Amino acid sequence: MRAALLRFGAAALVGALLTPAVSYAGDGHVGPWTGLADRERSVDQFLRQAIDDGAFGVVSSVRIAGRSPVLDCVHATHVVRLDPVSGEASASLDLQLRANGQELDGVGIVFDEGLRVTAASADGRDVSLEDVSYSPTRITTLRFATPLPTGETTVIHLAYEGTLACGAFAASAGVVCTKGESFGYFPQQAVLPSFVDPRRPNETALDTMTRDIEIHVPANVDVVATGEHVDDIVRDGERVSRWVIDQPLSRTVGTYVLTGRLGHVTVRDRQVPTTLFFPAPGSTVDSRMAAWSVPVLDFLEGLAGPLPYKQSLTLVRLPATVRDPGTASFGMTLLSESYTRVGELLHEETWAHENSHLYWGITIPESNSHDSRLMSEGLATLTQLDYTWARHFANEDRDAYLARRFVPMALDLRNAGMVVPPIQLGLNDGDPSSMDSTRFMLWAYFRTAATLDHLRVSVGEESFRNALDDYARECRWIGCDPRDFQRMLERAAHTKLDAFFDRWVTANTRPEVTIDFTRDESGASATFTKTDSQPMTLEVWLGLEDGRRETQRVDLQGTSTTVQLPTTGRVRSVSLNPRHDVLVEVHSAVRGDLDFDGESDGLDLLACTRLLGRKYAGEPGSGLWNIDETFDPRCDRNGNLRIEQADLDELASNFGSLKPQ
C-alpha cells in the first residue's frame, strides 16, 4: 500500500498498523468523565442556581462582562480548628479587600451549612449580617453600613463554628466534604469559605488573592492543604500545620484541606520537595502515579518554564468515595482513583492534564474563565496529547498521531457540536454552568484543543511555540484571554490572525475545501475551492512517488485559489495535513478519491474494505476517551458512523474517475 493512502485515514490506519507500547485499556469506548464532569462543575452550577433563587439578595441571570471585578480580595488569613472525624470546627478569617472601580456594599461568604458566624467586624466600618441556609451550604452576607468607596481597602474579621454537615449538591451528587478517621476531604466551601460580591454575583472576571492557612487537628492526624508547606508543629495534643499561598491565586480556584491516615511517596529527582499523598495503606497505583510524576513535571517545565514553588509541591490521589474528579490548585494537584479504569496510558495522560493546570489556569490564569476555556482546558488537553506522543509514541509520525487522537473528538463535534456556543462566549451565549455535560465537554475541552492544534498547524510549530513562550511569561499571575494570545501569535508569525479568530474562536464554522490538481515538471498546480470567501491558511501535503512527503503553507483567498507547488520529485497526491480535518471538511475534486491522488480506484476501496463492519460507538462528548484506532470517517460515506456495504458500493460506483497523467 502506498504511503499516500494514509491521509485522514492516517489517523485510523497508522494506529491500526502499530502496536502501542502501552495498551488503551478501559471499558471499550466510554470514559469515566461521565458524571465526573458535572461533579467538577458542581460548585459553579450550585452558585448559579443560588443566584437564580435570590440567595444573595439579587436575582440576575445576566453575566457581567469585563476584566476587573468590583470585589477585589487581596489577602486572607485562615485559622481552622477541626476534628475531622466528628466535623466539629471553629475558625477565624481575616480578609483584606478593596473596592475596585465602584463602591463595594459588602462580601458574600459561602461555607458548609453546619457552620455559623459568631462574630463579625470590619476595620473602620459598621457591618451587618444576613444569613441564608442554602443547602448544602450557608451563605452569610456581610454588608457595610456605608459602601466602601472605590479604591479604598478594609479588613473584615469573622469567627465561625459548628459541626460540618458535609451534604451533597443535588444536581451532581458532588459532596461538600467527607468526614472520617481514615480520610477527611474538606474543599473550598466546607471549612474554608469562598467569596462572592453579593451585589454582582454573576461577575466572573479574574480576581486574585494570597492566603495564609493554619490548620489545627488532633496530633495523631495527618494533614495537607493547598499552598506551599511552611511547617508542622505538634504540641499540647494537637498538630498545627501551616501553608502559604504567596502568589496571587484566583479566588474561585478551590482550596483544600485533607486529613486522616495519609500515606505518602516522595517523587524523586525534583529540586522542590514533591510528595504524592493518598489514603493509607495505599495501593499499587500510588507508586505508578509517583513514577509518572517525574516525566510529567519534567515535560511541563520544558514547555512553560520552572514551576513557581520553592518549598513544596503536593500531589494527591483522591479516593473515589469523595466523588471529586480532581483538579489543580496552588502547589497542589489532585486526581480521583476513578481514572484507573481507563487503563494505564490514559490514566497517565489524565495525570499530565491535571498537572498541566499548575500552569494553565493557576500560574497562568485566564482573565475570565466563564467567557473562554481556550487557554486553560484547551491548552491542558493539547498538553496531555503532546505529552503522550512524546512519552510513548515518539517513534510514530507526530502529525498522524495527533490526527488519530482528534478523530473521535472531531466526530463528536460534527454530530453533537452544532449546539455548542463559540469558544469565546458573548453576553448572549449563556453561562458555562448552564451547559449539560456533553455540551460543556465539547465546548471547554474538545473544540478548544482542536482549535489550538489547527491554529498551530496554520501558523507553524515554531511560531506557535514562540507565542506560547511569550504567553507563559507575560500572563503569569495576571490573567490573559484569547485575544492576548492572538496578539502574541501575530507577533511571532508576522501575520494577522483576525480571520482565524473570527471564524473559529468567536464563531463556529466548518468550511469545506475541495482540492484539484494537475502534475507538471516542477511539481503540481493545485486549485483549492472553499464554500466561503473568508481567508484561511492551511498546510498542504505533497505526497511524492518515491514515498517522501513535502509540505507547504498556502494562503487561501476568496472562494478559489490556484497556486503552483514546486517539489523535488514527481507528485503523487495533494492533500492537507490531517490535523486540519477536525475543523475543515476536505474533499478531493474527484468523487471517491480518498487518498487525494486524483483518481478513484481500487486503492481507495481497499482502504475501506478492511474496515467493513467498524462503527464509532461512544457517548456524545466521550471522544477524548474514545481511542478507536480502526475507524476512518472518510470511509463512512453516508455519515451514519458505520462502515457498511452501502459505503463500499458507493465508493465502487466511482471507479473510472481518473485524472489524466
PDB file of N, CA, C and O in Angstrom, residues 31-76:
ATOM      1  N   GLY A  31     -15.479   6.743  28.666  1.00  0.00           N
ATOM      2  CA  GLY A  31     -14.535   7.042  29.719  1.00  0.00           C
ATOM      3  C   GLY A  31     -15.214   7.470  31.002  1.00  0.00           C
ATOM      4  O   GLY A  31     -16.429   7.670  31.051  1.00  0.00           O
ATOM      5  N   PRO A  32     -14.444   7.657  32.051  1.00  0.00           N
ATOM      6  CA  PRO A  32     -15.011   7.935  33.362  1.00  0.00           C
ATOM      7  C   PRO A  32     -15.460   9.372  33.529  1.00  0.00           C
ATOM      8  O   PRO A  32     -15.919   9.749  34.589  1.00  0.00           O
ATOM      9  N   TRP A  33     -15.326  10.194  32.459  1.00  0.00           N
ATOM     10  CA  TRP A  33     -15.733  11.584  32.611  1.00  0.00           C
ATOM     11  C   TRP A  33     -17.235  11.696  32.831  1.00  0.00           C
ATOM     12  O   TRP A  33     -17.719  12.672  33.393  1.00  0.00           O
ATOM     13  N   THR A  34     -18.028  10.692  32.370  1.00  0.00           N
ATOM     14  CA  THR A  34     -19.472  10.758  32.513  1.00  0.00           C
ATOM     15  C   THR A  34     -19.829  10.874  33.992  1.00  0.00           C
ATOM     16  O   THR A  34     -19.467  10.048  34.797  1.00  0.00           O
ATOM     17  N   GLY A  35     -20.550  11.898  34.345  1.00  0.00           N
ATOM     18  CA  GLY A  35     -20.891  12.134  35.745  1.00  0.00           C
ATOM     19  C   GLY A  35     -19.837  12.946  36.458  1.00  0.00           C
ATOM     20  O   GLY A  35     -20.156  13.884  37.185  1.00  0.00           O
ATOM     21  N   LEU A  36     -18.557  12.600  36.249  1.00  0.00           N
ATOM     22  CA  LEU A  36     -17.497  13.357  36.902  1.00  0.00           C
ATOM     23  C   LEU A  36     -17.436  14.785  36.376  1.00  0.00           C
ATOM     24  O   LEU A  36     -17.071  15.710  37.105  1.00  0.00           O
ATOM     25  N   ALA A  37     -17.782  14.978  35.106  1.00  0.00           N
ATOM     26  CA  ALA A  37     -17.755  16.336  34.552  1.00  0.00           C
ATOM     27  C   ALA A  37     -18.720  17.236  35.299  1.00  0.00           C
ATOM     28  O   ALA A  37     -18.418  18.401  35.584  1.00  0.00           O
ATOM     29  N   ASP A  38     -19.889  16.710  35.632  1.00  0.00           N
ATOM     30  CA  ASP A  38     -20.837  17.507  36.400  1.00  0.00           C
ATOM     31  C   ASP A  38     -20.330  17.756  37.817  1.00  0.00           C
ATOM     32  O   ASP A  38     -20.521  18.836  38.377  1.00  0.00           O
ATOM     33  N   ARG A  39     -19.709  16.749  38.406  1.00  0.00           N
ATOM     34  CA  ARG A  39     -19.203  16.941  39.766  1.00  0.00           C
ATOM     35  C   ARG A  39     -18.091  17.973  39.796  1.00  0.00           C
ATOM     36  O   ARG A  39     -17.951  18.729  40.748  1.00  0.00           O
ATOM     37  N   GLU A  40     -17.283  18.012  38.713  1.00  0.00           N
ATOM     38  CA  GLU A  40     -16.230  19.009  38.643  1.00  0.00           C
ATOM     39  C   GLU A  40     -16.809  20.415  38.646  1.00  0.00           C
ATOM     40  O   GLU A  40     -16.220  21.340  39.190  1.00  0.00           O
ATOM     41  N   ARG A  41     -17.987  20.563  38.063  1.00  0.00           N
ATOM     42  CA  ARG A  41     -18.596  21.883  37.941  1.00  0.00           C
ATOM     43  C   ARG A  41     -19.675  22.105  38.989  1.00  0.00           C
ATOM     44  O   ARG A  41     -20.445  23.071  38.901  1.00  0.00           O
ATOM     45  N   SER A  42     -19.747  21.255  40.001  1.00  0.00           N
ATOM     46  CA  SER A  42     -20.864  21.301  40.935  1.00  0.00           C
ATOM     47  C   SER A  42     -20.947  22.628  41.675  1.00  0.00           C
ATOM     48  O   SER A  42     -22.044  23.151  41.902  1.00  0.00           O
ATOM     49  N   VAL A  43     -19.795  23.210  42.049  1.00  0.00           N
ATOM     50  CA  VAL A  43     -19.819  24.474  42.774  1.00  0.00           C
ATOM     51  C   VAL A  43     -20.334  25.592  41.876  1.00  0.00           C
ATOM     52  O   VAL A  43     -21.181  26.404  42.281  1.00  0.00           O
ATOM     53  N   ASP A  44     -19.842  25.649  40.622  1.00  0.00           N
ATOM     54  CA  ASP A  44     -20.323  26.663  39.690  1.00  0.00           C
ATOM     55  C   ASP A  44     -21.825  26.528  39.456  1.00  0.00           C
ATOM     56  O   ASP A  44     -22.562  27.523  39.444  1.00  0.00           O
ATOM     57  N   GLN A  45     -22.275  25.292  39.236  1.00  0.00           N
ATOM     58  CA  GLN A  45     -23.695  25.077  38.985  1.00  0.00           C
ATOM     59  C   GLN A  45     -24.527  25.427  40.210  1.00  0.00           C
ATOM     60  O   GLN A  45     -25.616  26.009  40.097  1.00  0.00           O
ATOM     61  N   PHE A  46     -24.017  25.098  41.389  1.00  0.00           N
ATOM     62  CA  PHE A  46     -24.720  25.416  42.621  1.00  0.00           C
ATOM     63  C   PHE A  46     -24.844  26.928  42.808  1.00  0.00           C
ATOM     64  O   PHE A  46     -25.919  27.444  43.135  1.00  0.00           O
ATOM     65  N   LEU A  47     -23.742  27.651  42.604  1.00  0.00           N
ATOM     66  CA  LEU A  47     -23.788  29.100  42.773  1.00  0.00           C
ATOM     67  C   LEU A  47     -24.732  29.742  41.763  1.00  0.00           C
ATOM     68  O   LEU A  47     -25.437  30.702  42.085  1.00  0.00           O
ATOM     69  N   ARG A  48     -24.732  29.222  40.540  1.00  0.00           N
ATOM     70  CA  ARG A  48     -25.653  29.765  39.535  1.00  0.00           C
ATOM     71  C   ARG A  48     -27.089  29.587  39.988  1.00  0.00           C
ATOM     72  O   ARG A  48     -27.912  30.507  39.879  1.00  0.00           O
ATOM     73  N   GLN A  49     -27.423  28.398  40.522  1.00  0.00           N
ATOM     74  CA  GLN A  49     -28.778  28.168  40.993  1.00  0.00           C
ATOM     75  C   GLN A  49     -29.100  29.057  42.189  1.00  0.00           C
ATOM     76  O   GLN A  49     -30.213  29.586  42.305  1.00  0.00           O
ATOM     77  N   ALA A  50     -28.100  29.231  43.074  1.00  0.00           N
ATOM     78  CA  ALA A  50     -28.313  30.099  44.229  1.00  0.00           C
ATOM     79  C   ALA A  50     -28.593  31.536  43.798  1.00  0.00           C
ATOM     80  O   ALA A  50     -29.456  32.214  44.366  1.00  0.00           O
ATOM     81  N   ILE A  51     -27.880  32.002  42.776  1.00  0.00           N
ATOM     82  CA  ILE A  51     -28.113  33.351  42.254  1.00  0.00           C
ATOM     83  C   ILE A  51     -29.517  33.454  41.680  1.00  0.00           C
ATOM     84  O   ILE A  51     -30.264  34.405  41.955  1.00  0.00           O
ATOM     85  N   ASP A  52     -29.901  32.447  40.874  1.00  0.00           N
ATOM     86  CA  ASP A  52     -31.226  32.453  40.266  1.00  0.00           C
ATOM     87  C   ASP A  52     -32.326  32.441  41.324  1.00  0.00           C
ATOM     88  O   ASP A  52     -33.406  33.007  41.121  1.00  0.00           O
ATOM     89  N   ASP A  53     -32.058  31.794  42.455  1.00  0.00           N
ATOM     90  CA  ASP A  53     -33.047  31.708  43.519  1.00  0.00           C
ATOM     91  C   ASP A  53     -33.024  32.903  44.460  1.00  0.00           C
ATOM     92  O   ASP A  53     -33.796  32.953  45.424  1.00  0.00           O
ATOM     93  N   GLY A  54     -32.120  33.853  44.219  1.00  0.00           N
ATOM     94  CA  GLY A  54     -32.070  35.055  45.039  1.00  0.00           C
ATOM     95  C   GLY A  54     -31.377  34.878  46.373  1.00  0.00           C
ATOM     96  O   GLY A  54     -31.590  35.670  47.298  1.00  0.00           O
ATOM     97  N   ALA A  55     -30.520  33.852  46.497  1.00  0.00           N
ATOM     98  CA  ALA A  55     -29.862  33.600  47.773  1.00  0.00           C
ATOM     99  C   ALA A  55     -28.924  34.729  48.181  1.00  0.00           C
ATOM    100  O   ALA A  55     -28.604  34.887  49.364  1.00  0.00           O
ATOM    101  N   PHE A  56     -28.454  35.522  47.209  1.00  0.00           N
ATOM    102  CA  PHE A  56     -27.588  36.655  47.526  1.00  0.00           C
ATOM    103  C   PHE A  56     -28.361  37.971  47.580  1.00  0.00           C
ATOM    104  O   PHE A  56     -27.766  39.043  47.649  1.00  0.00           O
ATOM    105  N   GLY A  57     -29.689  37.874  47.513  1.00  0.00           N
ATOM    106  CA  GLY A  57     -30.496  39.085  47.538  1.00  0.00           C
ATOM    107  C   GLY A  57     -30.649  39.744  46.191  1.00  0.00           C
ATOM    108  O   GLY A  57     -31.299  40.769  46.055  1.00  0.00           O
ATOM    109  N   VAL A  58     -30.038  39.153  45.152  1.00  0.00           N
ATOM    110  CA  VAL A  58     -30.120  39.685  43.794  1.00  0.00           C
ATOM    111  C   VAL A  58     -30.511  38.536  42.878  1.00  0.00           C
ATOM    112  O   VAL A  58     -29.936  37.458  42.947  1.00  0.00           O
ATOM    113  N   VAL A  59     -31.514  38.747  42.045  1.00  0.00           N
ATOM    114  CA  VAL A  59     -31.895  37.746  41.060  1.00  0.00           C
ATOM    115  C   VAL A  59     -31.468  38.265  39.697  1.00  0.00           C
ATOM    116  O   VAL A  59     -32.000  39.253  39.201  1.00  0.00           O
ATOM    117  N   SER A  60     -30.478  37.619  39.106  1.00  0.00           N
ATOM    118  CA  SER A  60     -29.967  38.083  37.820  1.00  0.00           C
ATOM    119  C   SER A  60     -29.334  36.919  37.091  1.00  0.00           C
ATOM    120  O   SER A  60     -28.517  36.195  37.654  1.00  0.00           O
ATOM    121  N   SER A  61     -29.730  36.713  35.842  1.00  0.00           N
ATOM    122  CA  SER A  61     -29.133  35.656  35.027  1.00  0.00           C
ATOM    123  C   SER A  61     -28.182  36.233  33.992  1.00  0.00           C
ATOM    124  O   SER A  61     -27.700  35.510  33.126  1.00  0.00           O
ATOM    125  N   VAL A  62     -27.906  37.520  34.068  1.00  0.00           N
ATOM    126  CA  VAL A  62     -27.055  38.182  33.085  1.00  0.00           C
ATOM    127  C   VAL A  62     -25.618  38.192  33.590  1.00  0.00           C
ATOM    128  O   VAL A  62     -25.335  38.676  34.688  1.00  0.00           O
ATOM    129  N   ARG A  63     -24.722  37.636  32.796  1.00  0.00           N
ATOM    130  CA  ARG A  63     -23.314  37.682  33.159  1.00  0.00           C
ATOM    131  C   ARG A  63     -22.792  39.103  33.025  1.00  0.00           C
ATOM    132  O   ARG A  63     -23.175  39.839  32.116  1.00  0.00           O
ATOM    133  N   ILE A  64     -21.897  39.473  33.917  1.00  0.00           N
ATOM    134  CA  ILE A  64     -21.290  40.805  33.886  1.00  0.00           C
ATOM    135  C   ILE A  64     -19.949  40.690  33.181  1.00  0.00           C
ATOM    136  O   ILE A  64     -19.075  39.933  33.602  1.00  0.00           O
ATOM    137  N   ALA A  65     -19.798  41.426  32.086  1.00  0.00           N
ATOM    138  CA  ALA A  65     -18.568  41.355  31.302  1.00  0.00           C
ATOM    139  C   ALA A  65     -17.494  42.234  31.933  1.00  0.00           C
ATOM    140  O   ALA A  65     -17.729  42.983  32.870  1.00  0.00           O
ATOM    141  N   GLY A  66     -16.310  42.129  31.371  1.00  0.00           N
ATOM    142  CA  GLY A  66     -15.212  42.965  31.840  1.00  0.00           C
ATOM    143  C   GLY A  66     -14.103  42.155  32.461  1.00  0.00           C
ATOM    144  O   GLY A  66     -14.257  40.981  32.761  1.00  0.00           O
ATOM    145  N   ARG A  67     -12.976  42.825  32.680  1.00  0.00           N
ATOM    146  CA  ARG A  67     -11.788  42.142  33.176  1.00  0.00           C
ATOM    147  C   ARG A  67     -11.433  42.539  34.592  1.00  0.00           C
ATOM    148  O   ARG A  67     -10.417  42.102  35.112  1.00  0.00           O
ATOM    149  N   SER A  68     -12.253  43.374  35.261  1.00  0.00           N
ATOM    150  CA  SER A  68     -11.911  43.855  36.597  1.00  0.00           C
ATOM    151  C   SER A  68     -13.137  43.798  37.491  1.00  0.00           C
ATOM    152  O   SER A  68     -14.053  44.612  37.341  1.00  0.00           O
ATOM    153  N   PRO A  69     -13.204  42.851  38.420  1.00  0.00           N
ATOM    154  CA  PRO A  69     -14.354  42.788  39.323  1.00  0.00           C
ATOM    155  C   PRO A  69     -14.310  43.893  40.370  1.00  0.00           C
ATOM    156  O   PRO A  69     -13.235  44.396  40.720  1.00  0.00           O
ATOM    157  N   VAL A  70     -15.484  44.267  40.859  1.00  0.00           N
ATOM    158  CA  VAL A  70     -15.547  45.304  41.892  1.00  0.00           C
ATOM    159  C   VAL A  70     -15.000  44.761  43.209  1.00  0.00           C
ATOM    160  O   VAL A  70     -14.248  45.440  43.915  1.00  0.00           O
ATOM    161  N   LEU A  71     -15.387  43.538  43.576  1.00  0.00           N
ATOM    162  CA  LEU A  71     -14.841  42.912  44.784  1.00  0.00           C
ATOM    163  C   LEU A  71     -13.421  42.454  44.495  1.00  0.00           C
ATOM    164  O   LEU A  71     -13.199  41.512  43.727  1.00  0.00           O
ATOM    165  N   ASP A  72     -12.459  43.124  45.090  1.00  0.00           N
ATOM    166  CA  ASP A  72     -11.045  42.786  44.911  1.00  0.00           C
ATOM    167  C   ASP A  72     -10.528  42.237  46.232  1.00  0.00           C
ATOM    168  O   ASP A  72     -10.184  42.997  47.144  1.00  0.00           O
ATOM    169  N   CYS A  73     -10.515  40.901  46.351  1.00  0.00           N
ATOM    170  CA  CYS A  73      -9.946  40.270  47.547  1.00  0.00           C
ATOM    171  C   CYS A  73      -8.424  40.329  47.440  1.00  0.00           C
ATOM    172  O   CYS A  73      -7.854  39.998  46.404  1.00  0.00           O
ATOM    173  N   VAL A  74      -7.770  40.739  48.514  1.00  0.00           N
ATOM    174  CA  VAL A  74      -6.323  40.958  48.486  1.00  0.00           C
ATOM    175  C   VAL A  74      -5.590  39.844  49.229  1.00  0.00           C
ATOM    176  O   VAL A  74      -4.685  39.214  48.684  1.00  0.00           O
ATOM    177  N   HIS A  75      -5.987  39.580  50.467  1.00  0.00           N
ATOM    178  CA  HIS A  75      -5.293  38.557  51.259  1.00  0.00           C
ATOM    179  C   HIS A  75      -6.238  38.012  52.314  1.00  0.00           C
ATOM    180  O   HIS A  75      -7.036  38.750  52.898  1.00  0.00           O
ATOM    181  N   ALA A  76      -6.143  36.712  52.561  1.00  0.00           N
ATOM    182  CA  ALA A  76      -6.937  36.061  53.605  1.00  0.00           C
ATOM    183  C   ALA A  76      -6.017  35.304  54.542  1.00  0.00           C
ATOM    184  O   ALA A  76      -5.081  34.630  54.094  1.00  0.00           O
TER     185      ALA A  76
END
